[in-house]
PDB file of C-alpha atoms in Angstrom:
ATOM      1  CA  MET A   1     -33.844  24.102  14.686  1.00 95.00           C
ATOM      2  CA  ILE A   2     -34.622  21.124  16.927  1.00 96.00           C
ATOM      3  CA  LEU A   3     -34.666  17.780  15.115  1.00 97.00           C
ATOM      4  CA  SER A   4     -37.707  15.588  15.584  1.00 98.00           C
ATOM      5  CA  GLY A   5     -37.374  12.100  16.991  1.00 98.00           C
ATOM      6  CA  LEU A   6     -38.184  10.728  13.535  1.00 97.00           C
ATOM      7  CA  GLN A   7     -35.399  12.810  11.932  1.00 98.00           C
ATOM      8  CA  ILE A   8     -32.937  11.528  14.565  1.00 98.00           C
ATOM      9  CA  ILE A   9     -33.938   7.929  13.810  1.00 97.00           C
ATOM     10  CA  ASN A  10     -33.854   8.393  10.028  1.00 97.00           C
ATOM     11  CA  ARG A  11     -30.399  10.020  10.170  1.00 97.00           C
ATOM     12  CA  GLN A  12     -29.155   7.269  12.563  1.00 97.00           C
ATOM     13  CA  LEU A  13     -27.780   9.827  15.028  1.00 98.00           C
ATOM     14  CA  VAL A  14     -28.572   7.543  17.986  1.00 98.00           C
ATOM     15  CA  ARG A  15     -27.652   3.874  17.774  1.00 97.00           C
ATOM     16  CA  ASN A  16     -28.151   0.708  19.823  1.00 97.00           C
ATOM     17  CA  LEU A  17     -31.748   1.540  20.671  1.00 97.00           C
ATOM     18  CA  GLN A  18     -33.609  -1.076  22.684  1.00 96.00           C
ATOM     19  CA  LEU A  19     -36.996  -0.590  20.963  1.00 96.00           C
ATOM     20  CA  VAL A  20     -37.318   2.299  18.514  1.00 95.00           C
ATOM     21  CA  GLY A  21     -41.098   2.554  18.802  1.00 94.00           C
ATOM     22  CA  GLN A  22     -40.894   3.095  22.556  1.00 97.00           C
ATOM     23  CA  GLN A  23     -37.840   5.382  22.560  1.00 98.00           C
ATOM     24  CA  GLN A  24     -38.734   7.790  19.758  1.00 98.00           C
ATOM     25  CA  GLN A  25     -40.321  10.943  21.163  1.00 97.00           C
ATOM     26  CA  PRO A  26     -41.641  14.045  19.337  1.00 97.00           C
ATOM     27  CA  CYS A  27     -38.494  16.090  20.087  1.00 96.00           C
ATOM     28  CA  GLY A  28     -35.841  13.491  20.886  1.00 98.00           C
ATOM     29  CA  ILE A  29     -34.928   9.935  21.779  1.00 98.00           C
ATOM     30  CA  ASP A  30     -35.183   8.271  25.189  1.00 98.00           C
ATOM     31  CA  LEU A  31     -31.897   6.968  26.615  1.00 98.00           C
ATOM     32  CA  THR A  32     -31.953   3.732  28.608  1.00 98.00           C
ATOM     33  CA  LEU A  33     -29.929   2.436  31.547  1.00 98.00           C
ATOM     34  CA  ARG A  34     -27.055   0.055  30.769  1.00 98.00           C
ATOM     35  CA  GLN A  35     -25.081   0.257  34.022  1.00 97.00           C
ATOM     36  CA  VAL A  36     -24.678   2.182  37.256  1.00 98.00           C
ATOM     37  CA  SER A  37     -21.299   2.944  38.830  1.00 97.00           C
ATOM     38  CA  LYS A  38     -19.973   4.775  41.873  1.00 97.00           C
ATOM     39  CA  TRP A  39     -16.727   6.700  42.123  1.00 96.00           C
ATOM     40  CA  THR A  40     -13.800   5.110  43.972  1.00 96.00           C
ATOM     41  CA  SER A  41     -11.066   7.746  43.550  1.00 96.00           C
ATOM     42  CA  ALA A  42     -10.541  11.443  43.072  1.00 96.00           C
ATOM     43  CA  ALA A  43     -10.235  13.020  39.632  1.00 94.00           C
ATOM     44  CA  THR A  44      -7.744  15.626  38.425  1.00 95.00           C
ATOM     45  CA  ILE A  45      -9.004  18.387  36.136  1.00 92.00           C
ATOM     46  CA  ASP A  46      -6.836  21.131  34.642  1.00 93.00           C
ATOM     47  CA  PHE A  47      -6.939  23.597  31.755  1.00 93.00           C
ATOM     48  CA  ASP A  48      -5.114  21.780  28.957  1.00 90.00           C
ATOM     49  CA  ASN A  49      -5.472  18.121  30.039  1.00 86.00           C
ATOM     50  CA  THR A  50      -1.754  17.861  30.836  1.00 91.00           C
ATOM     51  CA  ASN A  51      -2.551  16.585  34.329  1.00 93.00           C
ATOM     52  CA  ARG A  52      -6.049  15.284  33.620  1.00 89.00           C
ATOM     53  CA  GLN A  53      -7.033  11.968  35.189  1.00 91.00           C
ATOM     54  CA  SER A  54     -10.563  10.614  35.329  1.00 89.00           C
ATOM     55  CA  ALA A  55     -11.865   9.268  38.607  1.00 93.00           C
ATOM     56  CA  LYS A  56     -11.958   5.493  38.858  1.00 95.00           C
ATOM     57  CA  VAL A  57     -15.353   3.832  39.159  1.00 96.00           C
ATOM     58  CA  SER A  58     -16.793   0.601  40.415  1.00 97.00           C
ATOM     59  CA  GLN A  59     -19.776  -0.904  38.621  1.00 97.00           C
ATOM     60  CA  LEU A  60     -22.774  -1.722  40.824  1.00 98.00           C
ATOM     61  CA  PRO A  61     -24.522  -5.008  39.991  1.00 98.00           C
ATOM     62  CA  PHE A  62     -28.146  -5.491  39.058  1.00 98.00           C
ATOM     63  CA  ASP A  63     -29.940  -8.316  40.877  1.00 97.00           C
ATOM     64  CA  ASP A  64     -29.498 -11.415  38.687  1.00 96.00           C
ATOM     65  CA  HIS A  65     -33.116 -12.543  39.039  1.00 97.00           C
ATOM     66  CA  THR A  66     -35.053  -9.286  38.956  1.00 98.00           C
ATOM     67  CA  GLN A  67     -32.658  -7.177  36.828  1.00 98.00           C
ATOM     68  CA  LYS A  68     -33.140  -4.245  39.198  1.00 98.00           C
ATOM     69  CA  ILE A  69     -30.915  -2.207  41.479  1.00 98.00           C
ATOM     70  CA  ASN A  70     -31.803  -0.339  44.681  1.00 98.00           C
ATOM     71  CA  LEU A  71     -29.990   2.973  45.066  1.00 98.00           C
ATOM     72  CA  GLN A  72     -29.855   5.112  48.185  1.00 98.00           C
ATOM     73  CA  GLN A  73     -29.444   8.892  48.230  1.00 98.00           C
ATOM     74  CA  GLY A  74     -26.237   9.912  46.536  1.00 98.00           C
ATOM     75  CA  ALA A  75     -24.491  10.543  43.248  1.00 98.00           C
ATOM     76  CA  TYR A  76     -23.962   7.866  40.615  1.00 98.00           C
ATOM     77  CA  LEU A  77     -22.491   7.571  37.147  1.00 98.00           C
ATOM     78  CA  VAL A  78     -24.941   6.033  34.699  1.00 98.00           C
ATOM     79  CA  ASP A  79     -24.084   4.662  31.287  1.00 97.00           C
ATOM     80  CA  PHE A  80     -26.740   4.466  28.617  1.00 98.00           C
ATOM     81  CA  ASN A  81     -27.216   1.604  26.161  1.00 98.00           C
ATOM     82  CA  GLU A  82     -27.343   4.028  23.261  1.00 98.00           C
ATOM     83  CA  THR A  83     -24.383   5.554  21.426  1.00 97.00           C
ATOM     84  CA  VAL A  84     -24.380   8.655  19.255  1.00 97.00           C
ATOM     85  CA  GLN A  85     -22.811  10.001  16.100  1.00 97.00           C
ATOM     86  CA  ILE A  86     -23.234  13.783  16.103  1.00 97.00           C
ATOM     87  CA  PRO A  87     -22.986  15.458  12.676  1.00 97.00           C
ATOM     88  CA  LEU A  88     -20.698  18.462  12.238  1.00 97.00           C
ATOM     89  CA  ASN A  89     -23.726  20.757  11.927  1.00 97.00           C
ATOM     90  CA  CYS A  90     -25.507  19.581  15.116  1.00 97.00           C
ATOM     91  CA  MET A  91     -25.123  19.454  18.882  1.00 98.00           C
ATOM     92  CA  ALA A  92     -27.129  17.570  21.470  1.00 98.00           C
ATOM     93  CA  SER A  93     -28.349  18.054  25.034  1.00 97.00           C
ATOM     94  CA  VAL A  94     -29.487  15.425  27.537  1.00 97.00           C
ATOM     95  CA  PHE A  95     -32.467  16.080  29.797  1.00 97.00           C
ATOM     96  CA  PRO A  96     -34.018  13.963  32.582  1.00 96.00           C
ATOM     97  CA  ARG A  97     -37.348  12.318  31.892  1.00 95.00           C
ATOM     98  CA  SER A  98     -40.087  13.920  33.971  1.00 94.00           C
ATOM     99  CA  SER A  99     -40.751  10.654  35.825  1.00 94.00           C
ATOM    100  CA  LEU A 100     -37.273  10.974  37.372  1.00 95.00           C
ATOM    101  CA  TRP A 101     -37.410  14.533  38.675  1.00 94.00           C
ATOM    102  CA  ARG A 102     -40.972  13.928  39.895  1.00 96.00           C
ATOM    103  CA  SER A 103     -39.440  11.103  41.984  1.00 97.00           C
ATOM    104  CA  GLY A 104     -36.538  13.142  43.373  1.00 97.00           C
ATOM    105  CA  ILE A 105     -33.875  12.070  40.890  1.00 98.00           C
ATOM    106  CA  GLY A 106     -31.782  14.338  38.685  1.00 97.00           C
ATOM    107  CA  ILE A 107     -29.812  13.645  35.523  1.00 98.00           C
ATOM    108  CA  HIS A 108     -26.963  15.993  34.616  1.00 97.00           C
ATOM    109  CA  ALA A 109     -24.893  15.854  31.436  1.00 95.00           C
ATOM    110  CA  GLY A 110     -22.796  18.256  29.397  1.00 89.00           C
ATOM    111  CA  VAL A 111     -23.184  19.482  25.854  1.00 94.00           C
ATOM    112  CA  VAL A 112     -22.640  16.746  23.295  1.00 96.00           C
ATOM    113  CA  ASP A 113     -20.471  18.516  20.718  1.00 96.00           C
ATOM    114  CA  ALA A 114     -20.676  18.349  16.956  1.00 97.00           C
ATOM    115  CA  GLY A 115     -18.463  15.531  15.692  1.00 97.00           C
ATOM    116  CA  TYR A 116     -18.630  13.427  18.866  1.00 96.00           C
ATOM    117  CA  GLU A 117     -19.087   9.696  18.371  1.00 96.00           C
ATOM    118  CA  GLY A 118     -19.351   7.152  21.129  1.00 95.00           C
ATOM    119  CA  ALA A 119     -20.876   6.218  24.451  1.00 95.00           C
ATOM    120  CA  MET A 120     -23.324   8.313  26.423  1.00 96.00           C
ATOM    121  CA  GLY A 121     -23.520   8.700  30.183  1.00 96.00           C
ATOM    122  CA  ALA A 122     -24.594  11.143  32.854  1.00 97.00           C
ATOM    123  CA  LEU A 123     -24.432  12.022  36.524  1.00 98.00           C
ATOM    124  CA  MET A 124     -27.516  10.787  38.344  1.00 98.00           C
ATOM    125  CA  GLU A 125     -28.341  12.324  41.728  1.00 98.00           C
ATOM    126  CA  VAL A 126     -30.800  10.495  43.942  1.00 98.00           C
ATOM    127  CA  LYS A 127     -32.239  13.182  46.236  1.00 98.00           C
ATOM    128  CA  ASN A 128     -35.258  11.169  47.365  1.00 98.00           C
ATOM    129  CA  PRO A 129     -34.570  10.185  51.023  1.00 98.00           C
ATOM    130  CA  ASN A 130     -36.183   6.807  50.309  1.00 98.00           C
ATOM    131  CA  GLY A 131     -33.941   6.060  47.333  1.00 98.00           C
ATOM    132  CA  VAL A 132     -35.000   4.584  44.010  1.00 98.00           C
ATOM    133  CA  VAL A 133     -35.382   1.179  42.392  1.00 98.00           C
ATOM    134  CA  LEU A 134     -34.208   1.080  38.776  1.00 98.00           C
ATOM    135  CA  TYR A 135     -34.610  -1.756  36.321  1.00 98.00           C
ATOM    136  CA  GLN A 136     -31.980  -2.463  33.707  1.00 98.00           C
ATOM    137  CA  ASN A 137     -32.919  -0.685  30.447  1.00 98.00           C
ATOM    138  CA  ALA A 138     -35.147   1.811  32.310  1.00 98.00           C
ATOM    139  CA  LYS A 139     -35.769   5.008  30.349  1.00 98.00           C
ATOM    140  CA  LEU A 140     -33.898   7.729  32.267  1.00 98.00           C
ATOM    141  CA  ALA A 141     -33.220  10.644  29.939  1.00 98.00           C
ATOM    142  CA  GLN A 142     -33.992  12.144  26.558  1.00 98.00           C
ATOM    143  CA  ILE A 143     -31.412  13.364  24.067  1.00 98.00           C
ATOM    144  CA  VAL A 144     -32.389  16.370  21.955  1.00 98.00           C
ATOM    145  CA  PHE A 145     -30.521  17.452  18.809  1.00 98.00           C
ATOM    146  CA  GLU A 146     -30.228  20.990  17.536  1.00 97.00           C
ATOM    147  CA  GLU A 147     -28.757  22.137  14.246  1.00 96.00           C
ATOM    148  CA  VAL A 148     -25.844  24.587  14.477  1.00 94.00           C
ATOM    149  CA  GLY A 149     -25.776  27.616  12.166  1.00 91.00           C
ATOM    150  CA  GLU A 150     -22.717  26.325  10.310  1.00 92.00           C
ATOM    151  CA  THR A 151     -20.612  23.208   9.930  1.00 90.00           C
ATOM    152  CA  VAL A 152     -17.803  23.166  12.517  1.00 91.00           C
ATOM    153  CA  ASP A 153     -14.512  21.277  12.846  1.00 91.00           C
ATOM    154  CA  GLY A 154     -15.978  18.991  15.489  1.00 90.00           C
ATOM    155  CA  TYR A 155     -15.042  17.374  18.781  1.00 88.00           C
ATOM    156  CA  LYS A 156     -11.497  16.043  19.132  1.00 85.00           C
ATOM    157  CA  GLY A 157     -11.359  15.457  22.885  1.00 79.00           C
ATOM    158  CA  VAL A 158     -10.341  12.524  25.054  1.00 76.00           C
ATOM    159  CA  TYR A 159     -13.805  10.933  25.082  1.00 80.00           C
ATOM    160  CA  GLN A 160     -14.011  10.500  21.278  1.00 84.00           C
ATOM    161  CA  SER A 161     -14.904   6.895  20.363  1.00 82.00           C
ATOM    162  CA  SER A 162     -15.126   5.855  24.023  1.00 81.00           C
ATOM    163  CA  THR A 163     -17.170   2.807  24.944  1.00 82.00           C
ATOM    164  CA  SER A 164     -18.220   4.044  28.390  1.00 81.00           C
ATOM    165  CA  SER A 165     -18.820   7.368  30.076  1.00 75.00           C
ATOM    166  CA  VAL A 166     -15.538   7.210  32.035  1.00 70.00           C
ATOM    167  CA  GLY A 167     -13.654   7.627  28.756  1.00 62.00           C
ATOM    168  CA  ARG A 168     -10.420   6.034  27.652  1.00 52.00           C
ATOM    169  CA  ASP A 169      -8.327   6.978  30.720  1.00 48.00           C
ATOM    170  CA  GLY A 170     -10.937   6.194  33.350  1.00 48.00           C
ATOM    171  CA  GLY A 171     -11.267   2.753  34.693  1.00 51.00           C
ATOM    172  CA  CYS A 172     -13.672   0.361  36.205  1.00 46.00           C
ATOM    173  CA  GLN A 173     -12.567  -1.469  39.317  1.00 45.00           C
ATOM    174  CA  ALA A 174     -14.103  -4.777  40.299  1.00 42.00           C
TER     175      ALA A 174
END
């Protein structure tokens, strides 16, 4: 069963909302832009995380006066303002808002496992050859929660309780 936006709000599954009345949707909650980063190093991915190393990132600044950023075609890491606390009987998925894909921009994120708590982020691909202008706190994606058929042990991975989408072993370079 998909949880309604009201159920998500009432159960406090999404936190740090900018304005509840504008982010609550019938079937989810809108996620808003906190920061944009680009990758500055390679990552290492393996089977059991023995050799795992997140790619380093560099945060891209918003214009101080207009609070907007101009992005050219390419791939970016976006962090959302909102954090989540996923119950042990739920999972979540992140989808792009239609205004993005209609403008040539994609949002890609993985499954948000039961038991995960922490920051939310996604890969944003700007395919539009003319780029995009984004304002800080722009609504980019929607998170949708679905109940799982049983209570599970829950997420215990390296991103648990992280404060940004690069996780605890990633890093932001100036």
